[in-house]
Coordinates of C-alpha atoms and ligand atoms in Angstrom, one line a residue:
Chain A
M1 CA -160.6 -125.2 81.7
D2 CA -163.8 -124.3 80.6
P3 CA -166.3 -126.9 80.0
T4 CA -167.2 -125.3 76.2
L5 CA -163.7 -125.2 75.5
K6 CA -163.2 -128.9 76.6
R7 CA -165.8 -129.4 74.5
E8 CA -164.6 -128.0 71.3
I9 CA -161.0 -129.6 72.0
I10 CA -162.6 -132.9 72.3
L11 CA -164.6 -132.4 69.3
E12 CA -161.8 -130.8 67.1
N13 CA -159.7 -133.4 67.4
Y14 CA -162.2 -136.1 66.8
Q15 CA -163.6 -134.5 63.4
H16 CA -160.4 -133.5 62.8
P17 CA -157.7 -136.0 64.6
Y18 CA -153.9 -135.2 63.8
N19 CA -151.7 -138.4 62.4
K20 CA -154.7 -140.7 61.8
E21 CA -153.2 -142.8 58.4
T22 CA -152.0 -146.2 58.4
I23 CA -148.4 -146.6 57.3
N24 CA -146.6 -149.8 56.6
N25 CA -143.1 -148.9 57.6
P26 CA -140.8 -151.5 59.3
K27 CA -139.1 -148.8 61.4
Y28 CA -142.3 -147.9 63.4
I29 CA -143.4 -150.2 66.5
K30 CA -147.0 -151.1 66.1
V31 CA -149.4 -151.9 69.3
N32 CA -152.8 -152.6 68.8
S33 CA -154.6 -151.6 71.7
N34 CA -158.6 -152.5 72.7
N35 CA -161.0 -152.3 75.2
E36 CA -162.1 -155.6 76.5
S37 CA -165.4 -154.2 77.9
C38 CA -166.3 -151.8 74.7
I39 CA -165.5 -151.4 71.0
D40 CA -162.4 -149.2 70.6
N41 CA -159.8 -150.5 68.8
I42 CA -157.1 -148.7 67.4
N43 CA -153.2 -149.2 65.9
L44 CA -150.2 -147.2 67.4
Y45 CA -147.8 -146.8 64.1
I46 CA -144.5 -145.1 66.5
L47 CA -141.2 -144.0 65.7
I48 CA -138.4 -143.9 68.2
E49 CA -134.8 -143.1 67.1
D50 CA -132.1 -142.7 69.7
S51 CA -134.4 -142.5 72.7
I52 CA -137.0 -139.4 70.9
V53 CA -140.4 -140.2 69.8
K54 CA -139.7 -139.2 66.0
D55 CA -143.2 -139.9 65.1
I56 CA -146.7 -141.3 66.1
K57 CA -149.2 -142.5 63.7
F58 CA -152.8 -143.9 64.4
D59 CA -155.7 -145.9 62.9
G60 CA -158.9 -147.9 63.5
E61 CA -162.6 -147.9 64.7
A62 CA -163.3 -145.6 67.6
C63 CA -165.7 -143.2 69.5
A64 CA -164.8 -139.3 70.1
I65 CA -163.3 -140.0 73.6
T66 CA -161.0 -142.7 72.1
T67 CA -160.0 -140.6 69.1
S68 CA -159.4 -137.1 70.3
A69 CA -157.2 -138.6 73.0
T70 CA -155.4 -140.1 70.4
S71 CA -155.1 -136.9 68.4
I72 CA -154.2 -134.7 71.4
M73 CA -151.6 -137.6 72.9
I74 CA -149.9 -137.5 69.8
K75 CA -149.1 -133.7 69.4
L76 CA -147.9 -133.8 72.8
L77 CA -145.6 -136.5 72.5
I78 CA -143.7 -136.3 68.9
G79 CA -140.1 -135.0 69.6
Q80 CA -140.2 -136.2 73.2
N81 CA -137.7 -138.0 75.1
I82 CA -139.0 -141.1 76.4
D83 CA -137.7 -140.3 80.2
T84 CA -140.3 -137.5 79.4
I85 CA -143.1 -139.5 78.3
Q86 CA -143.2 -141.4 81.1
E87 CA -144.0 -138.4 83.5
Y88 CA -146.5 -137.8 80.4
I89 CA -147.8 -141.2 81.3
T90 CA -148.2 -140.7 84.9
N91 CA -149.5 -137.2 84.9
Y92 CA -152.1 -138.2 82.7
E93 CA -152.8 -140.7 84.8
N94 CA -153.3 -139.4 87.9
M95 CA -155.8 -137.0 86.1
I96 CA -157.7 -139.7 84.9
D97 CA -157.8 -141.0 88.5
E98 CA -158.6 -137.6 90.4
R99 CA -155.3 -137.4 91.5
D100 CA -152.9 -134.6 92.0
Y101 CA -151.2 -134.0 88.8
N102 CA -149.3 -131.1 87.1
N103 CA -151.8 -129.7 84.9
E104 CA -149.2 -127.5 82.6
L105 CA -147.4 -130.2 81.2
L106 CA -151.0 -132.0 80.0
A107 CA -151.7 -128.7 77.9
E108 CA -154.9 -129.8 75.7
A109 CA -155.2 -133.3 77.2
N110 CA -157.0 -131.2 80.5
C111 CA -160.0 -131.3 78.5
F112 CA -160.6 -135.3 80.3
D113 CA -159.9 -134.1 83.8
E114 CA -163.7 -134.4 84.3
I115 CA -163.7 -137.6 82.6
Y116 CA -164.0 -139.6 86.3
K117 CA -167.4 -138.6 85.9
Q118 CA -168.4 -141.0 83.2
Q119 CA -166.6 -144.2 84.6
N120 CA -167.5 -146.0 80.9
R121 CA -165.7 -143.7 79.6
K122 CA -162.4 -143.5 81.0
N123 CA -161.1 -146.5 79.7
C124 CA -162.0 -144.7 76.4
A125 CA -159.4 -141.9 77.3
L126 CA -156.7 -144.3 78.4
L127 CA -156.4 -146.3 75.8
P128 CA -154.2 -144.7 73.4
W129 CA -152.1 -144.3 76.0
K130 CA -151.9 -148.0 77.2
G131 CA -150.9 -148.3 73.6
L132 CA -148.1 -146.5 74.1
K133 CA -146.8 -148.1 77.4
K134 CA -146.9 -151.6 75.3
A135 CA -144.9 -149.4 72.6
L136 CA -142.5 -147.9 75.1
E137 CA -141.9 -151.7 76.3
E138 CA -141.4 -153.4 72.9
Y139 CA -138.8 -150.4 72.4
K140 CA -136.9 -151.0 75.6
K141 CA -136.8 -154.3 75.2
G142 CA -135.5 -154.0 71.2
I143 CA -132.7 -152.1 72.9
E144 CA -131.9 -154.3 75.5
N145 CA -131.2 -157.0 73.1
Chain B
M1 CA -197.8 -154.5 78.8
N2 CA -197.2 -155.6 82.2
R3 CA -195.5 -153.0 83.2
K4 CA -195.9 -152.8 87.1
D5 CA -194.8 -156.4 87.5
F6 CA -191.3 -155.1 86.7
P7 CA -189.4 -153.2 89.9
M8 CA -186.6 -152.5 87.4
L9 CA -188.9 -150.3 85.5
T10 CA -189.9 -148.2 88.6
K11 CA -185.9 -146.9 88.3
D12 CA -186.6 -144.3 85.9
I13 CA -184.7 -146.2 82.6
I14 CA -185.8 -147.2 79.4
Y15 CA -185.0 -150.3 78.5
F16 CA -183.9 -151.5 75.3
D17 CA -181.1 -154.0 75.4
N18 CA -183.6 -157.2 75.8
G19 CA -181.2 -158.9 73.4
A20 CA -178.4 -159.1 76.3
T21 CA -180.8 -160.1 78.6
T22 CA -184.4 -159.1 79.9
L23 CA -185.7 -157.4 83.1
K24 CA -187.0 -160.0 86.0
P25 CA -190.6 -159.8 86.8
Y26 CA -191.7 -159.6 90.5
A27 CA -192.9 -163.5 90.1
V28 CA -189.7 -164.7 89.4
I29 CA -187.8 -162.8 91.9
D30 CA -190.3 -163.7 94.7
K31 CA -189.7 -167.8 93.8
I32 CA -186.0 -167.3 94.1
V33 CA -186.1 -165.9 97.4
D34 CA -188.9 -167.9 98.7
Y35 CA -186.4 -170.7 97.9
Y36 CA -183.5 -169.1 99.4
E37 CA -185.8 -168.4 102.4
N38 CA -187.9 -171.7 103.3
Y39 CA -186.7 -174.6 101.5
S40 CA -182.8 -173.7 101.0
A41 CA -181.7 -177.5 100.8
N42 CA -179.7 -179.3 97.7
A43 CA -181.6 -181.1 95.3
H44 CA -182.1 -185.1 94.6
R45 CA -181.0 -185.5 98.2
G46 CA -185.1 -186.2 99.4
D47 CA -184.6 -187.5 103.1
Y48 CA -186.1 -184.8 104.3
D49 CA -189.4 -182.5 103.8
I50 CA -187.5 -179.5 102.3
S51 CA -184.8 -181.2 100.3
L52 CA -188.4 -183.3 98.5
K53 CA -189.5 -179.9 98.1
V54 CA -186.4 -178.7 96.1
D55 CA -186.5 -182.1 94.4
M56 CA -190.4 -181.7 93.4
A57 CA -189.4 -177.7 92.4
Y58 CA -186.7 -178.7 90.3
E59 CA -188.4 -181.1 88.6
N60 CA -191.4 -179.1 88.1
T61 CA -189.9 -176.8 86.1
R62 CA -188.3 -179.5 83.8
E63 CA -192.2 -180.4 83.1
L64 CA -193.1 -176.5 82.4
V65 CA -189.9 -176.4 80.2
K66 CA -191.0 -179.9 78.5
K67 CA -194.1 -178.3 77.8
F68 CA -193.0 -174.8 76.9
I69 CA -191.3 -176.3 74.2
N70 CA -193.5 -179.1 73.5
A71 CA -190.8 -181.5 73.6
R72 CA -191.9 -185.4 73.6
Y73 CA -190.3 -186.9 76.9
T74 CA -189.4 -184.8 79.9
K75 CA -186.3 -186.5 79.8
E76 CA -185.1 -184.7 76.8
I77 CA -184.7 -181.2 78.7
I78 CA -181.1 -181.1 80.0
F79 CA -180.6 -177.9 82.5
T80 CA -177.1 -176.3 82.2
S81 CA -175.7 -172.7 82.9
G82 CA -177.4 -171.2 79.7
A83 CA -177.5 -171.3 75.8
T84 CA -173.8 -171.2 75.9
Q85 CA -172.9 -174.2 77.6
S86 CA -175.7 -175.9 75.8
L87 CA -173.9 -175.7 72.6
N88 CA -171.0 -176.2 73.8
M89 CA -172.1 -179.7 75.1
I90 CA -173.8 -180.4 71.5
A91 CA -170.6 -179.8 69.5
N92 CA -167.9 -181.6 72.5
G93 CA -170.6 -184.2 73.9
F94 CA -172.2 -185.1 70.8
F95 CA -170.5 -184.3 67.5
S96 CA -167.1 -184.8 68.8
Q97 CA -167.9 -188.2 68.7
Y98 CA -169.5 -188.3 65.7
L99 CA -167.7 -186.3 63.1
E100 CA -165.1 -187.7 61.0
P101 CA -162.1 -185.8 58.9
D102 CA -163.7 -184.3 56.4
D103 CA -167.2 -183.6 57.5
E104 CA -168.8 -180.4 57.2
I105 CA -170.6 -178.4 59.9
I106 CA -173.1 -175.7 58.2
I107 CA -173.3 -172.0 59.7
T108 CA -173.6 -168.7 59.2
K109 CA -171.9 -165.3 59.2
S110 CA -174.2 -163.6 61.7
E111 CA -173.8 -166.4 64.5
H112 CA -173.8 -165.2 68.2
A113 CA -169.9 -166.4 68.7
S114 CA -171.8 -169.1 70.7
N115 CA -172.2 -170.9 67.4
V116 CA -169.5 -170.0 66.4
I117 CA -166.2 -170.9 68.5
P118 CA -167.7 -174.4 69.8
W119 CA -167.5 -175.6 65.8
F120 CA -164.2 -173.9 65.5
N121 CA -162.9 -175.7 68.2
L122 CA -164.7 -179.0 67.2
V123 CA -163.3 -178.9 63.5
Q124 CA -159.4 -178.7 64.9
K125 CA -160.1 -181.9 67.0
C126 CA -161.7 -183.6 64.3
Q127 CA -160.3 -182.1 61.2
A128 CA -163.7 -181.4 60.0
K129 CA -164.8 -178.0 58.1
I130 CA -167.1 -175.2 58.6
K131 CA -169.2 -174.2 55.6
Y132 CA -171.0 -170.5 55.7
V133 CA -174.4 -170.2 53.9
E134 CA -174.3 -166.9 52.0
L135 CA -176.5 -164.1 53.2
D136 CA -178.9 -162.5 50.8
K137 CA -179.2 -158.8 50.5
N138 CA -181.2 -158.7 53.6
H139 CA -179.0 -160.8 55.9
K140 CA -181.5 -163.3 55.5
V141 CA -180.8 -167.2 55.0
T142 CA -182.5 -168.8 52.1
L143 CA -183.2 -172.0 51.4
S144 CA -181.6 -172.0 47.9
N145 CA -178.5 -170.8 49.6
L146 CA -178.6 -173.6 52.5
Q147 CA -178.6 -176.3 50.0
K148 CA -176.1 -174.7 47.4
Q149 CA -173.6 -175.5 50.7
I150 CA -174.8 -179.1 51.6
T151 CA -172.7 -181.9 50.3
S152 CA -172.7 -185.7 51.0
K153 CA -170.3 -184.0 53.8
T154 CA -172.7 -182.4 55.6
K155 CA -173.2 -183.4 58.8
V156 CA -174.9 -180.9 61.2
I157 CA -176.3 -177.5 60.1
S158 CA -176.3 -175.1 63.6
L159 CA -178.3 -172.0 63.3
A160 CA -180.0 -169.4 65.1
A161 CA -183.6 -169.6 64.9
I162 CA -183.7 -165.7 65.2
T163 CA -180.1 -163.3 65.1
N164 CA -178.9 -161.2 68.1
V165 CA -177.5 -158.5 65.4
V166 CA -180.0 -158.4 62.6
G167 CA -182.7 -160.3 64.3
D168 CA -183.8 -162.4 60.8
I169 CA -185.8 -165.4 62.0
R170 CA -184.8 -168.7 59.8
P171 CA -186.9 -171.3 58.4
I172 CA -186.3 -173.9 60.6
K173 CA -188.9 -176.4 59.9
E174 CA -188.3 -176.4 56.1
I175 CA -184.1 -176.6 57.2
C176 CA -185.0 -179.7 58.9
Q177 CA -187.0 -181.0 56.8
I178 CA -184.5 -180.6 54.1
A179 CA -181.7 -181.7 56.3
H180 CA -183.6 -184.7 57.4
Q181 CA -183.5 -186.2 53.9
K182 CA -179.7 -185.8 53.9
N183 CA -179.4 -187.5 57.4
I184 CA -177.7 -184.5 58.3
F185 CA -178.8 -182.8 62.1
V186 CA -180.1 -179.2 63.0
V187 CA -178.5 -177.8 66.1
V188 CA -181.1 -174.4 66.6
D189 CA -179.5 -171.6 68.7
G190 CA -182.7 -170.5 69.9
A191 CA -181.4 -167.6 72.2
Q192 CA -183.3 -165.3 70.7
S193 CA -186.1 -166.8 69.7
V194 CA -187.5 -169.0 72.7
P195 CA -188.3 -165.5 74.9
H196 CA -190.2 -163.9 71.9
S197 CA -191.8 -166.3 69.7
L198 CA -193.7 -169.8 69.9
T199 CA -190.9 -172.8 70.0
D200 CA -192.3 -176.2 69.4
V201 CA -189.5 -178.4 69.1
Q202 CA -191.5 -181.7 67.5
E203 CA -193.3 -179.4 65.1
L204 CA -190.2 -177.6 63.9
D205 CA -188.6 -181.5 64.3
C206 CA -184.9 -180.0 65.3
D207 CA -182.2 -182.5 66.3
F208 CA -181.1 -179.9 69.7
L209 CA -182.0 -176.8 70.7
A210 CA -180.2 -174.1 73.4
F211 CA -181.1 -171.3 75.2
S212 CA -180.8 -168.9 77.9
A213 CA -183.9 -168.3 80.5
H214 CA -182.3 -164.6 81.4
K215 CA -182.9 -163.8 78.1
M216 CA -187.0 -164.7 78.7
C217 CA -187.7 -162.9 82.3
G218 CA -185.3 -165.5 84.1
P219 CA -182.6 -165.4 86.2
T220 CA -178.9 -165.2 84.9
G221 CA -176.9 -168.6 85.2
V222 CA -179.3 -171.3 83.3
G223 CA -180.5 -172.2 80.6
V224 CA -181.5 -175.6 78.8
L225 CA -180.5 -178.3 76.7
Y226 CA -182.9 -179.8 74.2
G227 CA -182.4 -183.2 72.2
K228 CA -183.9 -185.6 71.0
I229 CA -184.1 -188.8 73.7
E230 CA -182.0 -190.8 71.3
L231 CA -179.4 -188.3 70.6
L232 CA -179.0 -187.3 74.1
E233 CA -178.3 -191.1 74.7
H234 CA -175.0 -190.9 73.1
M235 CA -174.1 -187.5 74.6
V236 CA -171.0 -187.9 76.4
P237 CA -170.5 -186.0 79.8
Q238 CA -168.8 -183.0 79.8
N239 CA -169.0 -182.8 83.4
F240 CA -168.2 -185.9 86.0
G241 CA -169.1 -185.6 89.3
G242 CA -171.7 -186.2 92.1
G243 CA -175.2 -186.8 91.4
M244 CA -174.8 -188.3 87.9
N245 CA -173.0 -191.7 88.8
E246 CA -174.7 -194.7 90.8
T247 CA -171.4 -196.4 91.4
F248 CA -167.9 -195.9 91.5
D249 CA -165.8 -198.7 92.7
N250 CA -162.8 -198.0 90.6
E251 CA -161.7 -196.4 87.5
D252 CA -163.4 -199.4 85.2
S253 CA -166.4 -199.5 87.2
V254 CA -168.0 -196.2 87.0
F255 CA -171.8 -196.7 86.1
L256 CA -173.6 -193.5 85.2
K257 CA -177.1 -192.1 86.5
E258 CA -180.0 -192.4 83.2
L259 CA -180.9 -189.3 81.1
P260 CA -181.3 -186.5 82.5
T261 CA -179.4 -186.8 85.6
R262 CA -175.8 -188.4 83.9
L263 CA -175.3 -185.1 82.2
E264 CA -176.2 -182.2 85.0
A265 CA -173.3 -183.4 87.4
G266 CA -172.5 -181.0 90.9
T267 CA -175.0 -179.4 92.6
P268 CA -177.0 -177.4 89.9
N269 CA -178.7 -173.9 90.0
I270 CA -181.3 -174.6 92.1
A271 CA -182.4 -171.6 92.4
G272 CA -181.8 -170.5 88.9
V273 CA -184.0 -173.6 87.6
I274 CA -186.9 -172.6 90.0
G275 CA -187.2 -169.0 88.8
L276 CA -186.4 -170.1 85.2
G277 CA -190.0 -172.2 85.9
A278 CA -191.6 -168.9 87.4
A279 CA -190.5 -167.5 84.4
I280 CA -192.5 -169.5 82.1
E281 CA -195.1 -169.8 84.1
Y282 CA -195.1 -165.8 84.0
L283 CA -194.7 -165.8 80.7
Q284 CA -197.4 -168.2 79.4
D285 CA -199.8 -166.2 81.8
I286 CA -199.4 -163.3 79.2
G287 CA -199.3 -165.8 76.2
I288 CA -196.6 -165.9 74.2
N289 CA -198.1 -165.5 71.0
K290 CA -199.8 -162.1 72.4
I291 CA -195.9 -161.5 73.2
A292 CA -195.0 -162.1 69.6
S293 CA -197.3 -160.0 68.1
Y294 CA -197.2 -156.6 70.0
E295 CA -193.5 -156.7 69.7
K296 CA -193.6 -156.9 65.9
E297 CA -196.4 -153.9 66.2
L298 CA -193.8 -151.9 68.6
K299 CA -190.9 -152.7 65.7
S300 CA -192.9 -151.9 62.6
Y301 CA -193.8 -148.2 64.7
F302 CA -190.1 -148.0 65.6
I303 CA -188.8 -148.5 62.1
E304 CA -191.2 -146.2 60.6
K305 CA -190.3 -143.2 62.6
L306 CA -186.5 -144.3 62.3
K307 CA -187.0 -144.2 58.5
L308 CA -187.9 -140.3 58.5
I309 CA -184.9 -139.4 60.2
P310 CA -182.3 -138.6 56.9
H311 CA -179.7 -139.1 59.6
I312 CA -180.5 -143.0 60.9
K313 CA -179.0 -145.7 59.0
L314 CA -181.0 -148.9 58.9
I315 CA -179.2 -151.9 58.8
N316 CA -182.3 -154.2 59.1
P317 CA -185.5 -152.5 58.5
D318 CA -187.1 -155.8 57.3
S319 CA -186.6 -158.1 59.3
D320 CA -189.3 -159.1 61.9
S321 CA -188.2 -160.3 65.1
G322 CA -187.7 -157.2 67.8
I323 CA -184.1 -156.3 67.0
I324 CA -183.3 -152.9 65.4
A325 CA -179.8 -152.7 64.3
F326 CA -178.6 -148.6 63.3
N327 CA -176.0 -146.1 63.1
V328 CA -176.3 -142.5 63.1
D329 CA -174.8 -141.2 60.0
G330 CA -170.6 -140.1 61.0
I331 CA -171.2 -141.4 64.8
F332 CA -170.0 -143.7 65.8
S333 CA -172.3 -146.3 68.0
Q334 CA -170.5 -146.4 70.9
D335 CA -170.9 -142.5 71.2
V336 CA -174.5 -142.7 70.4
A337 CA -174.6 -145.0 73.3
C338 CA -173.4 -143.0 75.9
Y339 CA -175.4 -140.0 74.1
L340 CA -178.6 -142.1 74.6
N341 CA -177.6 -143.3 78.4
K342 CA -177.4 -139.4 79.6
Y343 CA -181.0 -139.9 79.0
H344 CA -181.1 -143.3 80.8
I345 CA -181.4 -145.0 77.9
C346 CA -179.8 -148.1 78.0
V347 CA -179.1 -149.7 74.5
R348 CA -176.2 -151.6 72.8
A349 CA -173.6 -150.5 71.0
G350 CA -170.9 -152.7 69.3
N351 CA -170.5 -156.0 66.9
H352 CA -172.7 -157.7 69.5
C353 CA -170.8 -161.0 69.6
A354 CA -171.3 -161.6 65.8
K355 CA -167.4 -160.3 64.8
I356 CA -167.9 -162.2 61.3
L357 CA -170.7 -160.8 60.5
K358 CA -168.4 -157.3 59.2
D359 CA -167.7 -159.6 56.4
E360 CA -171.8 -159.9 55.5
V361 CA -172.9 -156.6 56.5
G362 CA -169.7 -154.4 55.8
V363 CA -170.0 -151.9 59.3
T364 CA -168.1 -153.5 62.3
N365 CA -170.3 -151.8 64.9
T366 CA -174.0 -150.7 65.4
C367 CA -176.3 -149.5 67.6
R368 CA -178.8 -152.1 68.9
I369 CA -182.5 -151.3 70.2
S370 CA -184.1 -154.8 71.1
L371 CA -187.5 -154.5 72.4
Y372 CA -189.5 -156.8 74.9
F373 CA -193.3 -156.8 75.9
Y374 CA -193.0 -154.3 78.8
N375 CA -191.9 -151.4 76.2
T376 CA -193.9 -148.5 75.0
K377 CA -194.6 -146.2 71.9
D378 CA -194.4 -143.7 74.3
E379 CA -190.6 -144.9 75.1
I380 CA -190.1 -145.3 71.4
D381 CA -191.3 -141.5 70.8
Y382 CA -189.0 -140.5 73.4
V383 CA -185.8 -141.9 71.8
I384 CA -187.0 -140.7 68.3
E385 CA -187.1 -137.0 69.6
L386 CA -183.7 -137.8 70.8
L387 CA -182.2 -139.0 67.7
K388 CA -183.8 -136.5 65.8
D389 CA -181.4 -133.3 66.4
K390 CA -177.9 -134.6 65.1
D391 CA -176.4 -131.7 66.5
K392 CA -177.6 -131.9 70.1
I393 CA -176.1 -135.9 69.8
I394 CA -173.2 -134.6 68.6
R395 CA -172.9 -132.1 71.2
E396 CA -173.9 -134.2 74.3
M397 CA -172.3 -137.4 72.9
I398 CA -169.3 -136.5 74.9
Ligands
PLP401 C1 -178.1 -165.5 69.4 C2 -177.9 -165.9 70.7 N1 -177.0 -167.3 70.7 C3 -176.0 -167.3 72.3 C4 -176.2 -166.2 73.2 C5 -175.1 -166.7 74.6 O1 -176.0 -167.1 75.6 P1 -175.7 -167.1 76.9 O2 -174.9 -165.8 77.0 O3 -176.8 -166.7 77.4 O4 -175.0 -168.2 77.4 C6 -177.0 -165.5 73.0 C7 -176.7 -164.1 74.0 O5 -176.7 -162.9 73.6 C8 -177.4 -165.2 71.7 O6 -178.2 -163.7 71.5

């Protein structure tokens, strides 16, 4: 991806993040995600019905990388089945850690494919995904019980 | 000043995070290496020459600290792992014995976590209460606001002499006078003040003082607990073990040594203590008052220039210490820090361990620049140029 395009995607999603709003709806799973090493702190609100992610919203205080990564993640995942989401998670994490991954799958999220060059920003790019994983675990536990 | 003394200053960085920790001069590094290379033995075990040398170097630092803060007795100086441990010892070793249910502890919302959480912990144990001095519009402690919180139940006031986020300087001497008239003890968190300004515990008349070596050109992992002798005599050790006991035949007959050894169980951070001694000598050579006035000059120079940049929001333009907290309008503090990092400028973003301050200041996170005597106006000019251009910040922060 062209560096100017990457920058534009990140800035666009930072300045106009998708679905950044607080909601108070018990149907949504709420998870907090924060980095011990830095100051990003976001809440994700995730609505999953019949194994399909119907909606994700978020709020909190976070840097440009975390905010845009969250916005981009939300756009990618709404409407997906939780099994497919596992595939997204694996590929995204592979990208962040400089391993092979399916770049077609990740679409806009490819803008973070060089984030490994800034070690201190890697956790920022992973933060929403960390929250997502927590929410999926909660959802699965909910079904089992 | 004295830039050539610091190996880190040859590393192509501008270091503006002195509130977190300071750089170390050769004088300190060499002293520590000297210990490890030439007389690396344990302390308090003076049966052979190099061990005796360790004892002397270790105790020499105690003398140096005593003079540096003008304590009355050498025994009043206890070595700890840092300000945090000192504050925990004060809360758990002294006040846990002293407080009764419903007693009150006064702090503020701009204290560092290390001067908050030990008290939170203690009030649960003792069923005591925490009260906060209301801060004025510049986030300062005024004597009248302090007095409003004092009741017949107040037993201790614990304050930083200089806070690490807004850098305000507290009138500790006056606070001690007010407190002592009412038999209230005063604990001073000197982590940000001792390295930057003259501290005279007899003049202040504070009851306890805590500070860290690493914020004053010394090594990490070592600090000081000062307490008035009659109070330290009542302090219960938090650590028991080697070095601090006289005899122990069985559980009923453990006799503890005198101060200060009683409060320093186990093999101490010998290299650290020796390094702290070197740091004190180093600072005294420059002159602590000279350091304070140079920092003040740098700070006003910086503030005047920052005020001219419309998108910079200063949190504490009026505070007197070398700490500057600011935000760039509309940009998250961490992004500003990352941007400056690209130019090898070290500044801190975050809440600076004062999480409850947000209630007062209304912002959760800021960028913090904290100065020391080796910073220069050239460095300031360079950073000002980088902060002037907001579009450049946005372009380059990611
Ligand atoms: C005001 C204040 N108090 C206490 C501390 C704790 O010091 P240390 O981490 O060295 O124990 C700090 C360090 O940031 C501080 O700034």
